[in-house]
Amino acid sequence: MSAEWVILSGQHVDAVAVLSGAAEVDPDIGVRQLWDGDALQLVDAGGVVLLTLFQSRRLESTVDAERLLGRPLPRPLPEGDERLWWTEIHAAAQPPFRGTAEQIVRNTADAAGGTAVSRAAAGH
């Protein structure tokens, strides 16, 4: 089972943001590239998949993001124009991995200058 998250950011969430977000939590977290770079998977030292981040997609407007989320966007939004980058994440939802995965998501969003949003809050 996984928890669904989204990072909304003014820029593409790159590997540097992901690695810096993960390193703050645990410097021993490993990274695997999936589907020719369309996704990154973070695993703990025991090989447990903590989260899978999919390639960021550019949205034309905040209205598109609200439609996808099914609710108004959190405020404040990342700085920039109306267009946002949308990065989907599937994170471990079971204890004790859930807390680690959620912290990595939040740290990655901060490193990318964005906001982490749980999709569960929208009933997904």
N, C-alpha and C. Protein backbone atom coordinates (compact mmCIF):
# COMPACT_ATOMS: atom_id res chain seq x y z
N MET A 1 0.84 -1.18 0.00
CA MET A 1 0.00 0.00 0.00
C MET A 1 0.89 1.24 0.00
N SER A 2 0.45 2.26 -0.73
CA SER A 2 1.23 3.48 -0.76
C SER A 2 0.32 4.69 -0.56
N ALA A 3 0.93 5.77 -0.13
CA ALA A 3 0.24 7.05 0.04
C ALA A 3 0.61 7.91 -1.17
N GLU A 4 -0.37 8.60 -1.72
CA GLU A 4 -0.12 9.44 -2.89
C GLU A 4 0.12 10.88 -2.47
N TRP A 5 1.18 11.44 -3.03
CA TRP A 5 1.57 12.83 -2.78
C TRP A 5 1.81 13.51 -4.11
N VAL A 6 1.78 14.83 -4.08
CA VAL A 6 2.12 15.66 -5.23
C VAL A 6 3.00 16.79 -4.71
N ILE A 7 4.03 17.10 -5.48
CA ILE A 7 4.80 18.32 -5.22
C ILE A 7 4.43 19.31 -6.31
N LEU A 8 3.97 20.48 -5.89
CA LEU A 8 3.68 21.58 -6.81
C LEU A 8 4.82 22.57 -6.67
N SER A 9 5.47 22.86 -7.79
CA SER A 9 6.65 23.72 -7.72
C SER A 9 6.73 24.61 -8.95
N GLY A 10 7.49 25.67 -8.81
CA GLY A 10 7.71 26.59 -9.91
C GLY A 10 8.78 26.11 -10.87
N GLN A 11 9.48 25.05 -10.49
CA GLN A 11 10.52 24.47 -11.34
C GLN A 11 10.43 22.96 -11.30
N HIS A 12 11.03 22.34 -12.28
CA HIS A 12 11.08 20.89 -12.37
C HIS A 12 11.76 20.31 -11.13
N VAL A 13 11.20 19.26 -10.54
CA VAL A 13 11.83 18.60 -9.40
C VAL A 13 12.90 17.67 -9.96
N ASP A 14 14.16 18.05 -9.77
CA ASP A 14 15.26 17.27 -10.35
C ASP A 14 15.89 16.34 -9.31
N ALA A 15 16.83 15.54 -9.78
CA ALA A 15 17.49 14.56 -8.91
C ALA A 15 18.23 15.23 -7.76
N VAL A 16 18.74 16.43 -7.97
CA VAL A 16 19.45 17.14 -6.90
C VAL A 16 18.49 17.43 -5.74
N ALA A 17 17.28 17.89 -6.04
CA ALA A 17 16.29 18.15 -4.99
C ALA A 17 15.91 16.86 -4.27
N VAL A 18 15.73 15.79 -5.03
CA VAL A 18 15.36 14.50 -4.44
C VAL A 18 16.47 13.99 -3.53
N LEU A 19 17.69 14.02 -4.01
CA LEU A 19 18.82 13.51 -3.22
C LEU A 19 19.08 14.36 -1.99
N SER A 20 18.96 15.67 -2.11
CA SER A 20 19.18 16.51 -0.92
C SER A 20 18.06 16.30 0.09
N GLY A 21 16.82 16.12 -0.39
CA GLY A 21 15.71 15.85 0.51
C GLY A 21 15.86 14.53 1.24
N ALA A 22 16.35 13.53 0.54
CA ALA A 22 16.54 12.20 1.15
C ALA A 22 17.73 12.20 2.11
N ALA A 23 18.82 12.87 1.72
CA ALA A 23 20.04 12.86 2.54
C ALA A 23 19.82 13.51 3.90
N GLU A 24 18.90 14.48 3.97
CA GLU A 24 18.60 15.11 5.26
C GLU A 24 17.96 14.12 6.23
N VAL A 25 17.26 13.13 5.70
CA VAL A 25 16.57 12.13 6.51
C VAL A 25 17.49 10.96 6.84
N ASP A 26 18.19 10.45 5.82
CA ASP A 26 19.07 9.29 5.99
C ASP A 26 20.09 9.28 4.87
N PRO A 27 21.36 9.49 5.17
CA PRO A 27 22.38 9.54 4.11
C PRO A 27 22.62 8.18 3.44
N ASP A 28 22.07 7.11 3.99
CA ASP A 28 22.26 5.78 3.41
C ASP A 28 21.15 5.36 2.45
N ILE A 29 20.22 6.25 2.16
CA ILE A 29 19.13 5.92 1.23
C ILE A 29 19.70 5.76 -0.17
N GLY A 30 19.25 4.70 -0.84
CA GLY A 30 19.70 4.42 -2.20
C GLY A 30 18.70 4.93 -3.22
N VAL A 31 19.18 5.13 -4.45
CA VAL A 31 18.35 5.64 -5.53
C VAL A 31 18.43 4.69 -6.71
N ARG A 32 17.27 4.37 -7.28
CA ARG A 32 17.21 3.57 -8.50
C ARG A 32 16.47 4.38 -9.56
N GLN A 33 16.94 4.28 -10.78
CA GLN A 33 16.25 4.93 -11.88
C GLN A 33 15.34 3.90 -12.55
N LEU A 34 14.11 4.29 -12.84
CA LEU A 34 13.14 3.40 -13.48
C LEU A 34 12.69 3.97 -14.82
N TRP A 35 12.29 3.08 -15.71
CA TRP A 35 11.66 3.45 -16.98
C TRP A 35 12.43 4.53 -17.73
N ASP A 36 13.70 4.25 -17.95
CA ASP A 36 14.57 5.18 -18.70
C ASP A 36 14.57 6.59 -18.13
N GLY A 37 14.51 6.69 -16.81
CA GLY A 37 14.57 8.00 -16.16
C GLY A 37 13.23 8.65 -15.92
N ASP A 38 12.13 7.99 -16.26
CA ASP A 38 10.81 8.58 -16.03
C ASP A 38 10.42 8.56 -14.56
N ALA A 39 11.16 7.81 -13.75
CA ALA A 39 10.86 7.76 -12.31
C ALA A 39 12.13 7.45 -11.54
N LEU A 40 12.15 7.89 -10.29
CA LEU A 40 13.22 7.55 -9.36
C LEU A 40 12.59 6.83 -8.18
N GLN A 41 13.28 5.82 -7.70
CA GLN A 41 12.81 5.09 -6.53
C GLN A 41 13.86 5.21 -5.44
N LEU A 42 13.42 5.54 -4.23
CA LEU A 42 14.30 5.64 -3.08
C LEU A 42 14.07 4.44 -2.19
N VAL A 43 15.17 3.80 -1.79
CA VAL A 43 15.10 2.60 -0.95
C VAL A 43 15.98 2.78 0.28
N ASP A 44 15.53 2.16 1.38
CA ASP A 44 16.35 2.23 2.58
C ASP A 44 17.47 1.19 2.50
N ALA A 45 18.33 1.14 3.52
CA ALA A 45 19.49 0.25 3.51
C ALA A 45 19.08 -1.22 3.41
N GLY A 46 17.87 -1.56 3.83
CA GLY A 46 17.39 -2.93 3.76
C GLY A 46 16.69 -3.27 2.45
N GLY A 47 16.61 -2.30 1.54
CA GLY A 47 15.98 -2.53 0.24
C GLY A 47 14.50 -2.22 0.19
N VAL A 48 13.93 -1.70 1.27
CA VAL A 48 12.51 -1.34 1.29
C VAL A 48 12.31 -0.08 0.45
N VAL A 49 11.34 -0.13 -0.46
CA VAL A 49 11.03 1.04 -1.28
C VAL A 49 10.29 2.05 -0.42
N LEU A 50 10.90 3.21 -0.25
CA LEU A 50 10.30 4.28 0.54
C LEU A 50 9.37 5.14 -0.31
N LEU A 51 9.80 5.42 -1.52
CA LEU A 51 8.94 6.19 -2.42
C LEU A 51 9.41 6.11 -3.85
N THR A 52 8.45 6.37 -4.74
CA THR A 52 8.71 6.44 -6.17
C THR A 52 8.23 7.80 -6.65
N LEU A 53 9.14 8.55 -7.25
CA LEU A 53 8.82 9.88 -7.79
C LEU A 53 8.78 9.79 -9.30
N PHE A 54 7.70 10.28 -9.89
CA PHE A 54 7.55 10.26 -11.33
C PHE A 54 8.03 11.58 -11.91
N GLN A 55 8.44 11.55 -13.15
CA GLN A 55 8.94 12.73 -13.85
C GLN A 55 7.95 13.89 -13.72
N SER A 56 8.45 15.06 -13.41
CA SER A 56 7.60 16.25 -13.29
C SER A 56 6.94 16.57 -14.62
N ARG A 57 5.70 17.04 -14.53
CA ARG A 57 4.95 17.45 -15.71
C ARG A 57 4.54 18.91 -15.55
N ARG A 58 4.64 19.64 -16.63
CA ARG A 58 4.30 21.06 -16.60
C ARG A 58 2.80 21.22 -16.83
N LEU A 59 2.14 21.96 -15.94
CA LEU A 59 0.73 22.28 -16.10
C LEU A 59 0.61 23.71 -16.60
N GLU A 60 -0.37 23.94 -17.44
CA GLU A 60 -0.53 25.26 -18.04
C GLU A 60 -1.09 26.31 -17.09
N SER A 61 -1.85 25.85 -16.08
CA SER A 61 -2.43 26.82 -15.16
C SER A 61 -2.70 26.18 -13.81
N THR A 62 -2.90 27.02 -12.82
CA THR A 62 -3.23 26.52 -11.49
C THR A 62 -4.61 25.85 -11.51
N VAL A 63 -5.47 26.24 -12.43
CA VAL A 63 -6.79 25.61 -12.55
C VAL A 63 -6.62 24.13 -12.88
N ASP A 64 -5.66 23.80 -13.73
CA ASP A 64 -5.40 22.39 -14.05
C ASP A 64 -4.99 21.62 -12.80
N ALA A 65 -4.16 22.23 -11.98
CA ALA A 65 -3.71 21.57 -10.74
C ALA A 65 -4.89 21.38 -9.79
N GLU A 66 -5.75 22.38 -9.68
CA GLU A 66 -6.92 22.25 -8.81
C GLU A 66 -7.85 21.15 -9.29
N ARG A 67 -8.01 21.04 -10.60
CA ARG A 67 -8.85 19.99 -11.17
C ARG A 67 -8.27 18.61 -10.84
N LEU A 68 -6.97 18.46 -10.99
CA LEU A 68 -6.32 17.18 -10.70
C LEU A 68 -6.38 16.82 -9.22
N LEU A 69 -6.23 17.82 -8.37
CA LEU A 69 -6.28 17.58 -6.93
C LEU A 69 -7.71 17.38 -6.43
N GLY A 70 -8.65 18.01 -7.10
CA GLY A 70 -10.03 17.93 -6.66
C GLY A 70 -10.37 18.90 -5.54
N ARG A 71 -9.54 19.91 -5.39
CA ARG A 71 -9.77 20.92 -4.34
C ARG A 71 -8.88 22.13 -4.63
N PRO A 72 -9.12 23.24 -3.93
CA PRO A 72 -8.28 24.43 -4.11
C PRO A 72 -6.82 24.12 -3.72
N LEU A 73 -5.92 24.81 -4.35
CA LEU A 73 -4.50 24.63 -4.06
C LEU A 73 -4.13 25.23 -2.72
N PRO A 74 -3.15 24.65 -2.05
CA PRO A 74 -2.68 25.24 -0.80
C PRO A 74 -2.03 26.58 -1.08
N ARG A 75 -2.08 27.45 -0.13
CA ARG A 75 -1.44 28.76 -0.26
C ARG A 75 -0.38 28.90 0.80
N PRO A 76 0.70 29.57 0.56
CA PRO A 76 1.04 30.22 -0.70
C PRO A 76 1.56 29.20 -1.72
N LEU A 77 1.40 29.54 -2.97
CA LEU A 77 1.93 28.71 -4.05
C LEU A 77 3.38 29.10 -4.31
N PRO A 78 4.11 28.21 -4.99
CA PRO A 78 5.48 28.58 -5.38
C PRO A 78 5.46 29.85 -6.22
N GLU A 79 6.49 30.63 -6.09
CA GLU A 79 6.58 31.87 -6.86
C GLU A 79 6.73 31.59 -8.34
N GLY A 80 6.26 32.51 -9.13
CA GLY A 80 6.38 32.38 -10.58
C GLY A 80 5.05 32.69 -11.23
N ASP A 81 4.92 32.27 -12.49
CA ASP A 81 3.69 32.55 -13.21
C ASP A 81 2.62 31.54 -12.82
N GLU A 82 1.55 31.52 -13.55
CA GLU A 82 0.43 30.64 -13.26
C GLU A 82 0.76 29.17 -13.53
N ARG A 83 1.79 28.91 -14.31
CA ARG A 83 2.12 27.53 -14.65
C ARG A 83 2.91 26.89 -13.52
N LEU A 84 2.60 25.63 -13.25
CA LEU A 84 3.26 24.89 -12.18
C LEU A 84 3.82 23.57 -12.71
N TRP A 85 4.78 23.06 -11.99
CA TRP A 85 5.26 21.70 -12.23
C TRP A 85 4.54 20.78 -11.25
N TRP A 86 4.07 19.64 -11.73
CA TRP A 86 3.31 18.66 -10.97
C TRP A 86 4.17 17.39 -10.91
N THR A 87 4.55 16.97 -9.72
CA THR A 87 5.37 15.77 -9.55
C THR A 87 4.61 14.79 -8.66
N GLU A 88 4.24 13.64 -9.23
CA GLU A 88 3.52 12.61 -8.48
C GLU A 88 4.50 11.73 -7.72
N ILE A 89 4.08 11.34 -6.52
CA ILE A 89 4.91 10.50 -5.67
C ILE A 89 4.03 9.44 -5.01
N HIS A 90 4.50 8.22 -5.04
CA HIS A 90 3.88 7.14 -4.30
C HIS A 90 4.84 6.80 -3.16
N ALA A 91 4.39 7.01 -1.93
CA ALA A 91 5.25 6.84 -0.75
C ALA A 91 4.75 5.68 0.10
N ALA A 92 5.68 5.06 0.81
CA ALA A 92 5.32 3.98 1.73
C ALA A 92 4.29 4.50 2.73
N ALA A 93 3.25 3.69 2.97
CA ALA A 93 2.18 4.11 3.86
C ALA A 93 2.16 3.33 5.16
N GLN A 94 2.99 2.30 5.27
CA GLN A 94 2.97 1.48 6.47
C GLN A 94 4.08 1.89 7.43
N PRO A 95 3.76 1.81 8.75
CA PRO A 95 4.79 2.08 9.75
C PRO A 95 5.84 0.98 9.68
N PRO A 96 7.07 1.24 9.94
CA PRO A 96 7.65 2.51 10.38
C PRO A 96 8.16 3.37 9.22
N PHE A 97 7.87 2.96 7.99
CA PHE A 97 8.43 3.63 6.81
C PHE A 97 7.67 4.89 6.42
N ARG A 98 6.43 4.99 6.82
CA ARG A 98 5.59 6.12 6.43
C ARG A 98 6.20 7.46 6.85
N GLY A 99 6.59 7.58 8.11
CA GLY A 99 7.15 8.85 8.59
C GLY A 99 8.40 9.26 7.83
N THR A 100 9.27 8.29 7.56
CA THR A 100 10.49 8.57 6.80
C THR A 100 10.13 9.04 5.39
N ALA A 101 9.22 8.33 4.74
CA ALA A 101 8.83 8.69 3.37
C ALA A 101 8.20 10.08 3.32
N GLU A 102 7.32 10.38 4.27
CA GLU A 102 6.67 11.70 4.28
C GLU A 102 7.69 12.81 4.51
N GLN A 103 8.66 12.58 5.35
CA GLN A 103 9.68 13.61 5.59
C GLN A 103 10.53 13.84 4.34
N ILE A 104 10.83 12.78 3.61
CA ILE A 104 11.58 12.93 2.36
C ILE A 104 10.77 13.73 1.35
N VAL A 105 9.47 13.45 1.26
CA VAL A 105 8.60 14.20 0.33
C VAL A 105 8.63 15.69 0.68
N ARG A 106 8.46 16.00 1.95
CA ARG A 106 8.45 17.41 2.37
C ARG A 106 9.81 18.07 2.13
N ASN A 107 10.89 17.37 2.46
CA ASN A 107 12.23 17.92 2.24
C ASN A 107 12.50 18.15 0.75
N THR A 108 12.04 17.22 -0.08
CA THR A 108 12.23 17.35 -1.53
C THR A 108 11.45 18.56 -2.05
N ALA A 109 10.22 18.72 -1.57
CA ALA A 109 9.43 19.89 -1.97
C ALA A 109 10.14 21.18 -1.58
N ASP A 110 10.66 21.23 -0.36
CA ASP A 110 11.40 22.43 0.08
C ASP A 110 12.62 22.68 -0.80
N ALA A 111 13.37 21.61 -1.11
CA ALA A 111 14.57 21.75 -1.93
C ALA A 111 14.24 22.23 -3.34
N ALA A 112 13.04 21.89 -3.82
CA ALA A 112 12.61 22.31 -5.16
C ALA A 112 11.86 23.64 -5.14
N GLY A 113 11.73 24.23 -3.95
CA GLY A 113 11.01 25.49 -3.84
C GLY A 113 9.52 25.32 -4.04
N GLY A 114 9.00 24.16 -3.65
CA GLY A 114 7.59 23.87 -3.86
C GLY A 114 6.84 23.51 -2.59
N THR A 115 5.68 22.94 -2.79
CA THR A 115 4.77 22.55 -1.72
C THR A 115 4.38 21.09 -1.89
N ALA A 116 4.44 20.31 -0.81
CA ALA A 116 3.99 18.92 -0.84
C ALA A 116 2.53 18.87 -0.43
N VAL A 117 1.73 18.12 -1.20
CA VAL A 117 0.30 18.01 -0.94
C VAL A 117 -0.06 16.52 -0.93
N SER A 118 -0.70 16.08 0.16
CA SER A 118 -1.18 14.71 0.24
C SER A 118 -2.45 14.58 -0.57
N ARG A 119 -2.53 13.57 -1.41
CA ARG A 119 -3.75 13.35 -2.19
C ARG A 119 -4.83 12.72 -1.33
N ALA A 120 -4.47 12.11 -0.20
CA ALA A 120 -5.45 11.48 0.68
C ALA A 120 -6.43 12.49 1.23
N ALA A 121 -5.97 13.72 1.42
CA ALA A 121 -6.84 14.77 1.96
C ALA A 121 -7.99 15.07 1.02
N ALA A 122 -7.84 14.70 -0.26
CA ALA A 122 -8.91 14.95 -1.23
C ALA A 122 -9.80 13.73 -1.39
N GLY A 123 -9.54 12.69 -0.59
CA GLY A 123 -10.35 11.50 -0.69
C GLY A 123 -9.91 10.55 -1.79
N HIS A 124 -8.68 10.68 -2.25
CA HIS A 124 -8.17 9.79 -3.30
C HIS A 124 -7.64 8.52 -2.71
